[in-house]
Coordinates of C-alpha atoms in Angstrom, one line a residue:
Chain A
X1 CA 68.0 -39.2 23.4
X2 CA 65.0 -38.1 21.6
X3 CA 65.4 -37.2 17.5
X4 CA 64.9 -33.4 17.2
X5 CA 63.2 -31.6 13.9
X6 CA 63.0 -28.6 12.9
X7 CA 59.4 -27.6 11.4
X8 CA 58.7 -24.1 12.6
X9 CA 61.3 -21.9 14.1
X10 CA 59.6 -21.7 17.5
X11 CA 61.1 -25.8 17.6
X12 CA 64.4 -23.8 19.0
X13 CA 64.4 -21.8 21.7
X14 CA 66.3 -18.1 22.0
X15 CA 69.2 -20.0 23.5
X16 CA 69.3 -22.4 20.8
X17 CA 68.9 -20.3 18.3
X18 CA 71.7 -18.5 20.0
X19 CA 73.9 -21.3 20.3
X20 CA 73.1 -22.6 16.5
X21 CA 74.5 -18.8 15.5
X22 CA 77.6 -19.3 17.5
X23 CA 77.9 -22.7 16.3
X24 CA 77.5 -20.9 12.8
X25 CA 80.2 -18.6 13.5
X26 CA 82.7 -21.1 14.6
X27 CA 82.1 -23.2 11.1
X28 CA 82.7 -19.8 9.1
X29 CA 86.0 -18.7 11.3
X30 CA 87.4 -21.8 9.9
X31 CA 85.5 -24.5 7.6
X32 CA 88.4 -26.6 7.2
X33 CA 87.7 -28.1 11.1
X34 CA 84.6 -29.6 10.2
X35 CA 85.5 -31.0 7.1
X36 CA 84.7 -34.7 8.1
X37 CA 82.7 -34.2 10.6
X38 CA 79.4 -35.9 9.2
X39 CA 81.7 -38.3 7.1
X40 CA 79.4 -41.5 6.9
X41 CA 76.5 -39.7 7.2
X42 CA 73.7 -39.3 4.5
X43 CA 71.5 -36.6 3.6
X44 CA 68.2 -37.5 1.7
X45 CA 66.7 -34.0 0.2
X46 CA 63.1 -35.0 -0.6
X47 CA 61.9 -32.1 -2.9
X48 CA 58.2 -32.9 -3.6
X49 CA 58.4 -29.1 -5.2
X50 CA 61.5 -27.7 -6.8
X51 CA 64.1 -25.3 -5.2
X52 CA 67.2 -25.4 -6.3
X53 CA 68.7 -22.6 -3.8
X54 CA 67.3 -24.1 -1.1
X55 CA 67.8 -27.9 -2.0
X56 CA 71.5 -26.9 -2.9
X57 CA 72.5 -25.2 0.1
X58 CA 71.1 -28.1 2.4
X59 CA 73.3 -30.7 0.0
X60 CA 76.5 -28.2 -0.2
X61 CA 76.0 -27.9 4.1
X62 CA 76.2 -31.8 4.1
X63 CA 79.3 -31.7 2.1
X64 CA 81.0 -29.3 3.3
X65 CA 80.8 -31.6 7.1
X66 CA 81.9 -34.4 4.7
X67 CA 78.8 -36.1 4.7
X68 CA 77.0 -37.4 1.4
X69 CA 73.5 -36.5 -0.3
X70 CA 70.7 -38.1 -2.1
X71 CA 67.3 -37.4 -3.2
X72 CA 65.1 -36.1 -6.0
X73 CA 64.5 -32.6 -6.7
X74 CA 61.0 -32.9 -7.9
X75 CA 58.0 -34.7 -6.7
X76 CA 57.2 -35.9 -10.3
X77 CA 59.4 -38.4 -10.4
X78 CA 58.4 -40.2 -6.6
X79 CA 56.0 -42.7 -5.6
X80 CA 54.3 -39.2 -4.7
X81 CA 52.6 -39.9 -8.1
X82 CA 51.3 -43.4 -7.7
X83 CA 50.0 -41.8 -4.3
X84 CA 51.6 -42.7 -1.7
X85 CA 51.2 -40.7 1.7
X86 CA 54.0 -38.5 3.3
X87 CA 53.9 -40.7 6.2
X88 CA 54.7 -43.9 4.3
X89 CA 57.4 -41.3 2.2
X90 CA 59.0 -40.1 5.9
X91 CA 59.1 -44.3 7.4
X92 CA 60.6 -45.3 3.8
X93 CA 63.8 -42.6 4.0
X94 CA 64.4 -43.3 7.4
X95 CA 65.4 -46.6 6.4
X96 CA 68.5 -45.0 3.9
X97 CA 69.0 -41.8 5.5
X98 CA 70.4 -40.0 8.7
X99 CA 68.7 -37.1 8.4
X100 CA 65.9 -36.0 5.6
X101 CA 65.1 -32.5 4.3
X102 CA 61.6 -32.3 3.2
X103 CA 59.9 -29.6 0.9
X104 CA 56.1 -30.0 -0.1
X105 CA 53.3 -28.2 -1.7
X106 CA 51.0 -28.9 0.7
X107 CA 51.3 -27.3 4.1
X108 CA 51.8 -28.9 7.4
X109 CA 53.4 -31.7 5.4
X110 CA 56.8 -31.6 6.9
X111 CA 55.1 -31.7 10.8
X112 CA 53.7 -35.1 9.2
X113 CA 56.8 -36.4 8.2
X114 CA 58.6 -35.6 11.5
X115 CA 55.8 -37.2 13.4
X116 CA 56.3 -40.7 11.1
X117 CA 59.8 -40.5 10.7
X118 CA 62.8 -42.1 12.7
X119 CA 65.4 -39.4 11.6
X120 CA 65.4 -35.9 12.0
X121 CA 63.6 -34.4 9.6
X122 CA 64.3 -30.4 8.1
X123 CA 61.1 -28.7 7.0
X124 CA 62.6 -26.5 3.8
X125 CA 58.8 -25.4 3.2
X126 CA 55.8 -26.5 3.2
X127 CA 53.7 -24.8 0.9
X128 CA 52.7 -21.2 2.1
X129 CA 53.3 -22.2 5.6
X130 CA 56.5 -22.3 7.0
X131 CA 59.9 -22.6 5.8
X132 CA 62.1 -22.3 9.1
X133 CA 65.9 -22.8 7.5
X134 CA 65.2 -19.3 5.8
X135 CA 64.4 -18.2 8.9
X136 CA 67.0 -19.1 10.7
X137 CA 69.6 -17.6 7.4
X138 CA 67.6 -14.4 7.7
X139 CA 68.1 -14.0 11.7
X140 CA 71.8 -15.3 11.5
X141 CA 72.1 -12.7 8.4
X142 CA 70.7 -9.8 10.4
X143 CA 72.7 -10.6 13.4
X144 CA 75.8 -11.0 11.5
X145 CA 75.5 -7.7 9.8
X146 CA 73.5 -5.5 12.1
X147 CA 75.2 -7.0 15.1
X148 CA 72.1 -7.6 16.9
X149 CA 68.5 -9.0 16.6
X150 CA 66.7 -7.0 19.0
X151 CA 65.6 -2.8 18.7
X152 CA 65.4 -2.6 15.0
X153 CA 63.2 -1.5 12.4
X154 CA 62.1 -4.5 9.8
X155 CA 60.4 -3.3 7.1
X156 CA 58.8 -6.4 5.0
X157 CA 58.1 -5.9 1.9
X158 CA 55.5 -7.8 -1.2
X159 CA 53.6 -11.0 -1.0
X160 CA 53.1 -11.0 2.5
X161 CA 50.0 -13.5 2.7
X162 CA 51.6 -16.6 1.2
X163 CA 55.1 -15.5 1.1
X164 CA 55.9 -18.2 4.2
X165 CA 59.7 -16.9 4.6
X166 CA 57.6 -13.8 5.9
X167 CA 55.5 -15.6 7.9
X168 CA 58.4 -17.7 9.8
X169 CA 60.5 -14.8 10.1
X170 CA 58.0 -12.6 12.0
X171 CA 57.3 -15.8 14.1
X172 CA 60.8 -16.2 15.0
X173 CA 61.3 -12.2 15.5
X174 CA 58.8 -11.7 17.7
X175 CA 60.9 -13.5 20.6
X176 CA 63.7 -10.7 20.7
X177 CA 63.2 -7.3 22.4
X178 CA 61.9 -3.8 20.7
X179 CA 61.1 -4.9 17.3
X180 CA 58.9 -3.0 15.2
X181 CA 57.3 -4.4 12.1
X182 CA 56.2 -2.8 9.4
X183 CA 54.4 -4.5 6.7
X184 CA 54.2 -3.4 3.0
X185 CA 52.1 -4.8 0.6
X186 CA 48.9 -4.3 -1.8
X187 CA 45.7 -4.7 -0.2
X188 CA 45.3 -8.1 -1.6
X189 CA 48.7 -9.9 -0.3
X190 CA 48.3 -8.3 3.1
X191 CA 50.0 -10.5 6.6
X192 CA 47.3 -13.1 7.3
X193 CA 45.1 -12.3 10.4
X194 CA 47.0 -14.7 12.8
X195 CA 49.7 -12.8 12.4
X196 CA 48.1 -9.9 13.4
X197 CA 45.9 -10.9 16.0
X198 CA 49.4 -12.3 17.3
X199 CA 51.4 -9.3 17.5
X200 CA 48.2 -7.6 18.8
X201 CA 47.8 -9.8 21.5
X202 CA 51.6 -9.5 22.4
X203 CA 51.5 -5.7 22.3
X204 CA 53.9 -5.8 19.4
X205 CA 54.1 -2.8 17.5
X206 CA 53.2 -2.9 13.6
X207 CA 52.2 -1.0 10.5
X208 CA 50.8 -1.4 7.3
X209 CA 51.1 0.4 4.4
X210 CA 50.7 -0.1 0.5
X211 CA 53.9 2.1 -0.6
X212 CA 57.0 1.4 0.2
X213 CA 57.9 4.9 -0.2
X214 CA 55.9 6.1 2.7
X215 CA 58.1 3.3 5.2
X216 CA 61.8 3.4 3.7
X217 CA 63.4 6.0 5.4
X218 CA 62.9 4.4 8.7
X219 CA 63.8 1.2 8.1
X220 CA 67.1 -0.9 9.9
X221 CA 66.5 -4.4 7.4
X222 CA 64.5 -4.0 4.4
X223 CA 63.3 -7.7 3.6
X224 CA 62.0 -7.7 -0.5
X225 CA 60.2 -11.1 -1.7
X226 CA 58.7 -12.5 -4.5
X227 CA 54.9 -12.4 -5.8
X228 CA 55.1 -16.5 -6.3
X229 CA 53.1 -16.9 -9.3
X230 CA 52.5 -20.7 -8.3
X231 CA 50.5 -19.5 -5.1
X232 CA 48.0 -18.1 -7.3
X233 CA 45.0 -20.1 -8.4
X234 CA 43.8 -17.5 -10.6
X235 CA 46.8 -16.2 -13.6
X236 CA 44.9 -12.6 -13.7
X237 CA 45.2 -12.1 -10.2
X238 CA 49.4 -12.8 -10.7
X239 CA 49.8 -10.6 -13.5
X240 CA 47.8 -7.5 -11.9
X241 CA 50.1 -8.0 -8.8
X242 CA 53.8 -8.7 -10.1
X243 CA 54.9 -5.3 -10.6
X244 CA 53.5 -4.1 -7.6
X245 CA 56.5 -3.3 -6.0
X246 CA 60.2 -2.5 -7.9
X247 CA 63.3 -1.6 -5.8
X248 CA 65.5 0.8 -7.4
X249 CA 68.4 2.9 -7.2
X250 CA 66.3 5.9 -7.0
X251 CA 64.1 4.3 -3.7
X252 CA 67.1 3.4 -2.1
X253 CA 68.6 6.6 -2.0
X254 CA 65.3 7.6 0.6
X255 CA 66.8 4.3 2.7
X256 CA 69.4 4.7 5.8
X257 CA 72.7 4.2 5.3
X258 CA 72.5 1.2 7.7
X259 CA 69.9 -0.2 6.1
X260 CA 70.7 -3.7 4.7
X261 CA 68.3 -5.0 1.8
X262 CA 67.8 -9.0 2.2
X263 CA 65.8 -11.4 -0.4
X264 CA 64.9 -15.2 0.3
X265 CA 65.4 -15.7 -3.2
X266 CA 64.4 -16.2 -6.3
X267 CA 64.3 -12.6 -7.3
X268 CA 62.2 -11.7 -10.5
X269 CA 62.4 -7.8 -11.0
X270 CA 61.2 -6.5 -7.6
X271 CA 65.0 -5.5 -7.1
X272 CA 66.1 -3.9 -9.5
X273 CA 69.9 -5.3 -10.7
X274 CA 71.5 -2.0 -10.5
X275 CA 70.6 -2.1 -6.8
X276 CA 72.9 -4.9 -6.8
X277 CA 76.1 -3.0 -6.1
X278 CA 75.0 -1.4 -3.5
X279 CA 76.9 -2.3 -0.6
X280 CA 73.5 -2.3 1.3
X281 CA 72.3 -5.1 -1.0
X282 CA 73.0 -8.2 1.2
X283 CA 70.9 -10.9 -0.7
X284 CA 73.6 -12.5 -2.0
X285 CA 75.2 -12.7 1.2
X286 CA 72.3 -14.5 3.0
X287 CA 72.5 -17.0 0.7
X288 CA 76.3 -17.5 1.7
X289 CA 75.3 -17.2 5.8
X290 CA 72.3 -20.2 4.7
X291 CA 74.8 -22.5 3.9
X292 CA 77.1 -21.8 7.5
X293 CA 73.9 -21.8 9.6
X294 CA 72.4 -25.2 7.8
X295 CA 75.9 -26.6 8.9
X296 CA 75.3 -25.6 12.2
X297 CA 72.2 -26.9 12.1
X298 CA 72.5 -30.9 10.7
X299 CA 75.6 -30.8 13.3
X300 CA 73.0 -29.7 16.4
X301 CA 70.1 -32.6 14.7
X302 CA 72.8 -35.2 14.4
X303 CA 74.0 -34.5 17.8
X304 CA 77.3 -34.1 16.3
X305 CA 80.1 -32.0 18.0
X306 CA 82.9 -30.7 16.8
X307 CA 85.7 -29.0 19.8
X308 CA 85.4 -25.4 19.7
X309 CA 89.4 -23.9 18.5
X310 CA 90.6 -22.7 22.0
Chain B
X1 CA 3.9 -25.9 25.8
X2 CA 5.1 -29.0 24.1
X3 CA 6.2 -31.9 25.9
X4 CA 8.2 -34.4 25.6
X5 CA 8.3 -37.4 28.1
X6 CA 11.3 -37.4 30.8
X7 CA 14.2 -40.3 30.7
X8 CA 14.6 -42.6 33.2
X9 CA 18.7 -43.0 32.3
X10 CA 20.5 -40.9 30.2
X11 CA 21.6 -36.6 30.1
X12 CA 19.8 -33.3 28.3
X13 CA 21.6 -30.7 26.8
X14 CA 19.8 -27.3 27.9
X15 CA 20.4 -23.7 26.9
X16 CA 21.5 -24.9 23.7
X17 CA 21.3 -21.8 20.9
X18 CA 18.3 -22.3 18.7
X19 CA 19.7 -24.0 15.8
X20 CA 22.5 -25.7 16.7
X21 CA 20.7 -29.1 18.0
X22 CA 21.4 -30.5 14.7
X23 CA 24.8 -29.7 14.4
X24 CA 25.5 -31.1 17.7
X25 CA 23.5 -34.6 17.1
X26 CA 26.2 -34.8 14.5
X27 CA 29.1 -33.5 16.3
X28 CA 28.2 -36.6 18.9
X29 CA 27.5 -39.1 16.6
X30 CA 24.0 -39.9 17.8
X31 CA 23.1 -40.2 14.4
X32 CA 24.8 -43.4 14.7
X33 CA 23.5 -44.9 17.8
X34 CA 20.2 -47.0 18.6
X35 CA 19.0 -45.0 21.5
X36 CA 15.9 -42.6 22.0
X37 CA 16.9 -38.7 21.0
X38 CA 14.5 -36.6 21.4
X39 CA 15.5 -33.1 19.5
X40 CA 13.6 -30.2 20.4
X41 CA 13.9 -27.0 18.0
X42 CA 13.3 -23.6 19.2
X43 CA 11.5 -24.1 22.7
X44 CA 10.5 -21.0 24.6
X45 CA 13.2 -19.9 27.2
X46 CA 12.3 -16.9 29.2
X47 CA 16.4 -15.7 28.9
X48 CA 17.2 -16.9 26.0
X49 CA 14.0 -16.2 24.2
X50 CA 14.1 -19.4 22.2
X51 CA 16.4 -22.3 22.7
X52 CA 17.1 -25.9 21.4
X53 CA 17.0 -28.8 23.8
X54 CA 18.5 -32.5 23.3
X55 CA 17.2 -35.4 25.5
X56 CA 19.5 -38.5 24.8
X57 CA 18.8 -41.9 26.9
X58 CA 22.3 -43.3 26.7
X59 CA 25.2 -43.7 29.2
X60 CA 26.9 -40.0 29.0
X61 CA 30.2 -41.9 30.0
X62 CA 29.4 -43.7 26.2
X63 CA 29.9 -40.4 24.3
X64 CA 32.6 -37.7 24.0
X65 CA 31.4 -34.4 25.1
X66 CA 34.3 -32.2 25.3
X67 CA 32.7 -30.6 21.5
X68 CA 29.7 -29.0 23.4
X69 CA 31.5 -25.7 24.0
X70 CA 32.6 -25.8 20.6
X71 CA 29.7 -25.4 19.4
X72 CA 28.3 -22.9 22.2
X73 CA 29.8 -22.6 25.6
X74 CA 26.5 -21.4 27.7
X75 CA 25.1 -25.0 26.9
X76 CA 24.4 -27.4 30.5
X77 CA 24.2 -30.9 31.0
X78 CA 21.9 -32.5 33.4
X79 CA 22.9 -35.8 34.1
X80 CA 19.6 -38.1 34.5
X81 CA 19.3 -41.0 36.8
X82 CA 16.1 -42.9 37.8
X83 CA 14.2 -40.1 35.9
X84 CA 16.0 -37.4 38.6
X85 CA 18.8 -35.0 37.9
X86 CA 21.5 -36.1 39.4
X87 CA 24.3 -33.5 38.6
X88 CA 24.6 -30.2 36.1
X89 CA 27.2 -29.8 34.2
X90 CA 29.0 -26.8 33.0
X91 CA 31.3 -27.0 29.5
X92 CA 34.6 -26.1 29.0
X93 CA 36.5 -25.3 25.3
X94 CA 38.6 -28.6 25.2
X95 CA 42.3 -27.7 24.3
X96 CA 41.8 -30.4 21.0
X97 CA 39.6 -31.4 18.3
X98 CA 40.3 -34.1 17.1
X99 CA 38.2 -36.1 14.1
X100 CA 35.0 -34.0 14.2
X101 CA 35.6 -30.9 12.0
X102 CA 37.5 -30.8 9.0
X103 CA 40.2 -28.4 7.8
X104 CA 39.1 -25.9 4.7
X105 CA 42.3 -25.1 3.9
X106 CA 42.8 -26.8 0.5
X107 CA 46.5 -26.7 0.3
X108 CA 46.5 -28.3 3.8
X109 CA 48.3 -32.0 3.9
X110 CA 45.0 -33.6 6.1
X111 CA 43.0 -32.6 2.5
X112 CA 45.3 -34.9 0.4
X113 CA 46.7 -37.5 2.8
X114 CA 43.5 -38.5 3.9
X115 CA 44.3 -41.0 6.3
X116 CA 45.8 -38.6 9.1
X117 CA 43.4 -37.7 11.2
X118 CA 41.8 -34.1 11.8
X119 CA 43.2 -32.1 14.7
X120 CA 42.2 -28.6 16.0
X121 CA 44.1 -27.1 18.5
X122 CA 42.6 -23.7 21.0
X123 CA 44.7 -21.2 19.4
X124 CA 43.2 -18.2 21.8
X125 CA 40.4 -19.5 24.5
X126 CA 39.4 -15.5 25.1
X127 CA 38.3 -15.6 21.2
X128 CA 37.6 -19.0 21.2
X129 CA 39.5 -19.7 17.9
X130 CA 40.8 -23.0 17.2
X131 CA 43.5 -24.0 14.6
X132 CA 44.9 -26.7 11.9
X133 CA 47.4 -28.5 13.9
X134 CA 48.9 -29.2 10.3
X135 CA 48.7 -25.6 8.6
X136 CA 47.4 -23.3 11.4
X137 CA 44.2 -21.8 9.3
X138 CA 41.6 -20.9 11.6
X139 CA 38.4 -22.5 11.8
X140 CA 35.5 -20.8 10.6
X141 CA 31.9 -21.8 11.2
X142 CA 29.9 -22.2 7.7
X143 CA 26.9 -24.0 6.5
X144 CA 28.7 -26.2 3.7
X145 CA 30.8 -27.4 6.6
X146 CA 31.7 -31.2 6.3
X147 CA 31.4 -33.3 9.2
X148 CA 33.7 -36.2 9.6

């Protein structure tokens, strides 16, 4: 049987995706029943750029199936430095690992691992790119809470030209019925053209605007992110843009009552904490569903399977 | 008119937009090969008002052409045998590029790893916009363009 990856979302299909979420489900009904079942198996997380949630919720997935974990959470300290190639990287963790999570700076770096190595290989990001197993949280977050991922309102909201959990999620959104998007951000950190030119060519729906007063009150999911300061070349630019968008108390109060509020994660100050208690505020939830899905999802790459309770 | 003396074996591109001769005697590597090019720059074309035209006496089955629409899709290849033309040629968008144009994207992996090879795919053959297999940045035509 062929190794599977997974380096963009559109690697899974609907039905996959689908079964991954039931999968998911299953693990979170009762955690206890897959305890051991990746016992002998190793994880190697090769961070080439640090991420602490993401690198910790791949490791806690592998232990929570019983499995074990290795790897370095910072490309400093590899042969990165003396410059060896991700290829060369991918063929050498093949030979210690079952299965490799990979996060790199540079973009399209995880497709070039999966093509050299023998394992299955996770893209956890790969610079502004792509950065699928967010994806996959965010879509198994929204279906968990909203009940459904198709005829909804998704209002995203920041630094929507490198901010790659953005860029995935749309990717993988597109594939489900009546979705409208509607993109927030300064002029500057606007959805990259393909993106665009994507939805326009699919007849998808979309709006921009540059206050996210104006699109609140209509949103289902309100999706805040980050204005990464290391995507910047230029520190001006970063400073000019980091408080261009603050969610608050006062702002949410224009939102639905249905409206769940989700983060990928870090968060600087573009939630404000006293939003935090607000049971719409489901950031810290996602973070909880990312660690059920990524179980479901080393258990798919291994090929491991687990009997369903009857 | 100015002329330029036929080929007994070999192909000329036609209909070629004035300009882009260059780029495609790069594109095709002829830049490395022994055999007679003859470049012509701007010739009069009654449709196309001016036009470039490349005469190249070499084996066509010798060189990989699927670039030519690439560069310019209205471009024809007449196929030369014993100083006749045998066959025209139409060109197609090939569905990959691979090894000719470089990606400009600088956080993109084929930039730092530079052992993996170049590769283009046709994002959208309507608008004729190819993509970074690695990091999906469009390509876009400029003068400081590096050639592989």
């Amino acid at each position: 049987m062929a190794k599977r990856d997974l380096i963009t979302p559109q690697d899974f299909t609907v039905e996959e995706i689908d079964h991954l979420f039931t999968l998911a489900d299953d693990i979170r009904k009762d955690r206890s029943r897959y305890a051991h079942a990746c016992a002998g198996k190793k994880m190697a997380t090769c961070f080439f750029e640090p991420s602490t949630r993401t690198r910790l919720s791949h490791e806690t997935a592998m232990l929570n199936l019983g499995g074990s974990v290795m790897g370095f959470p910072d490309g400093g300290v590899t042969s990165a430095t003396k410059g060896e190639t991700v290829a060369d990287t991918a063929r050498v963790i093949s030979c210690f690992a079952d299965i490799m999570v990979i996060r790199h700076p540079r973009e399209g770096a995880a497709m070039v691992a999966a093509h050299y190595a023998s394992i299955p290989v996770i893209n956890a990001g790969d610079g502004g790119h792509q950065h699928p197993t967010q994806t996959l949280t965010d879509l198994y977050t929204i279906r968990t809470l909203q009940g459904h991922l198709d005829n909804f309102t998704i209002g995203l909201c920041g630094d929507l030209k490198f901010g790659r959990t953005v860029h995935s999620l749309i990717n993988a959104l597109v594939r489900y019925p009546n979705v409208h998007f509607i993109f927030i951000s300064p002029p500057e950190l606007r959805v990259p053209d393909y993106i665009t030119e994507m939805l326009n060519d699919m007849g998808i729906p979309y709006e921009e605007h540059i206050r996210l007063e104006d699109a609140i009150s209509r949103l289902d999911i309100l999706y805040m992110t980050r204005i990464q300061k290391e995507r910047f070349f230029n520190e001006d630019d970063y400073v000019r843009l980091k408080n261009f968008y603050i969610l608050d108390a006062e702002k949410m109060k224009m939102a639905k009552e249905s409206c769940y509020v989700l983060h990928p994660l870090p968060r600087v100050n573009e939630i404000a904490t006293e939003v935090d208690d607000d049971p719409r505020a489901a950031y810290f939830r996602q973070v909880q569903f990312g660690v059920y899905m990524r179980m479901a999802l080393v258990l798919t790459l291994l090929n491991i399977h687990v009997p369903t309770e009857q | 008119m100015l002329n330029v003396g036929k080929i007994e074996e070999g192909f000329v591109l036609d209909h070629i937009k004035a300009g882009k001769a260059m780029k495609i005697y790069h594109y095709l590597g002829l830049d490395k090969m022994d055999c007679p090019v003859a470049i012509i720059k701007n010739a009069r074309s009654d449709v196309m008002g001016k036009k470039d035209i490349l005469k190249v006496e070499c084996d066509i089955n010798t060189l990989n052409m699927d670039i030519l629409a690439f560069v310019d899709r209205n471009i024809t290849i007449n196929v030369i045998k014993n100083g006749e033309i045998v066959e025209k040629r139409h060109v197609s968008l090939p569905k990959e590029i691979r090894g000719i144009i470089k990606c400009q994207n600088p956080r993109c992996i084929s930039n730092t790893d530079t052992n993996l090879p170049h590769i283009f795919y046709l994002a959208d053959e309507k608008k004729e916009i190819y993509r970074c297999r690695y990091c999906d940045e469009r390509y876009e035509e400029n003068d400081a363009e590096e050639i592989i």
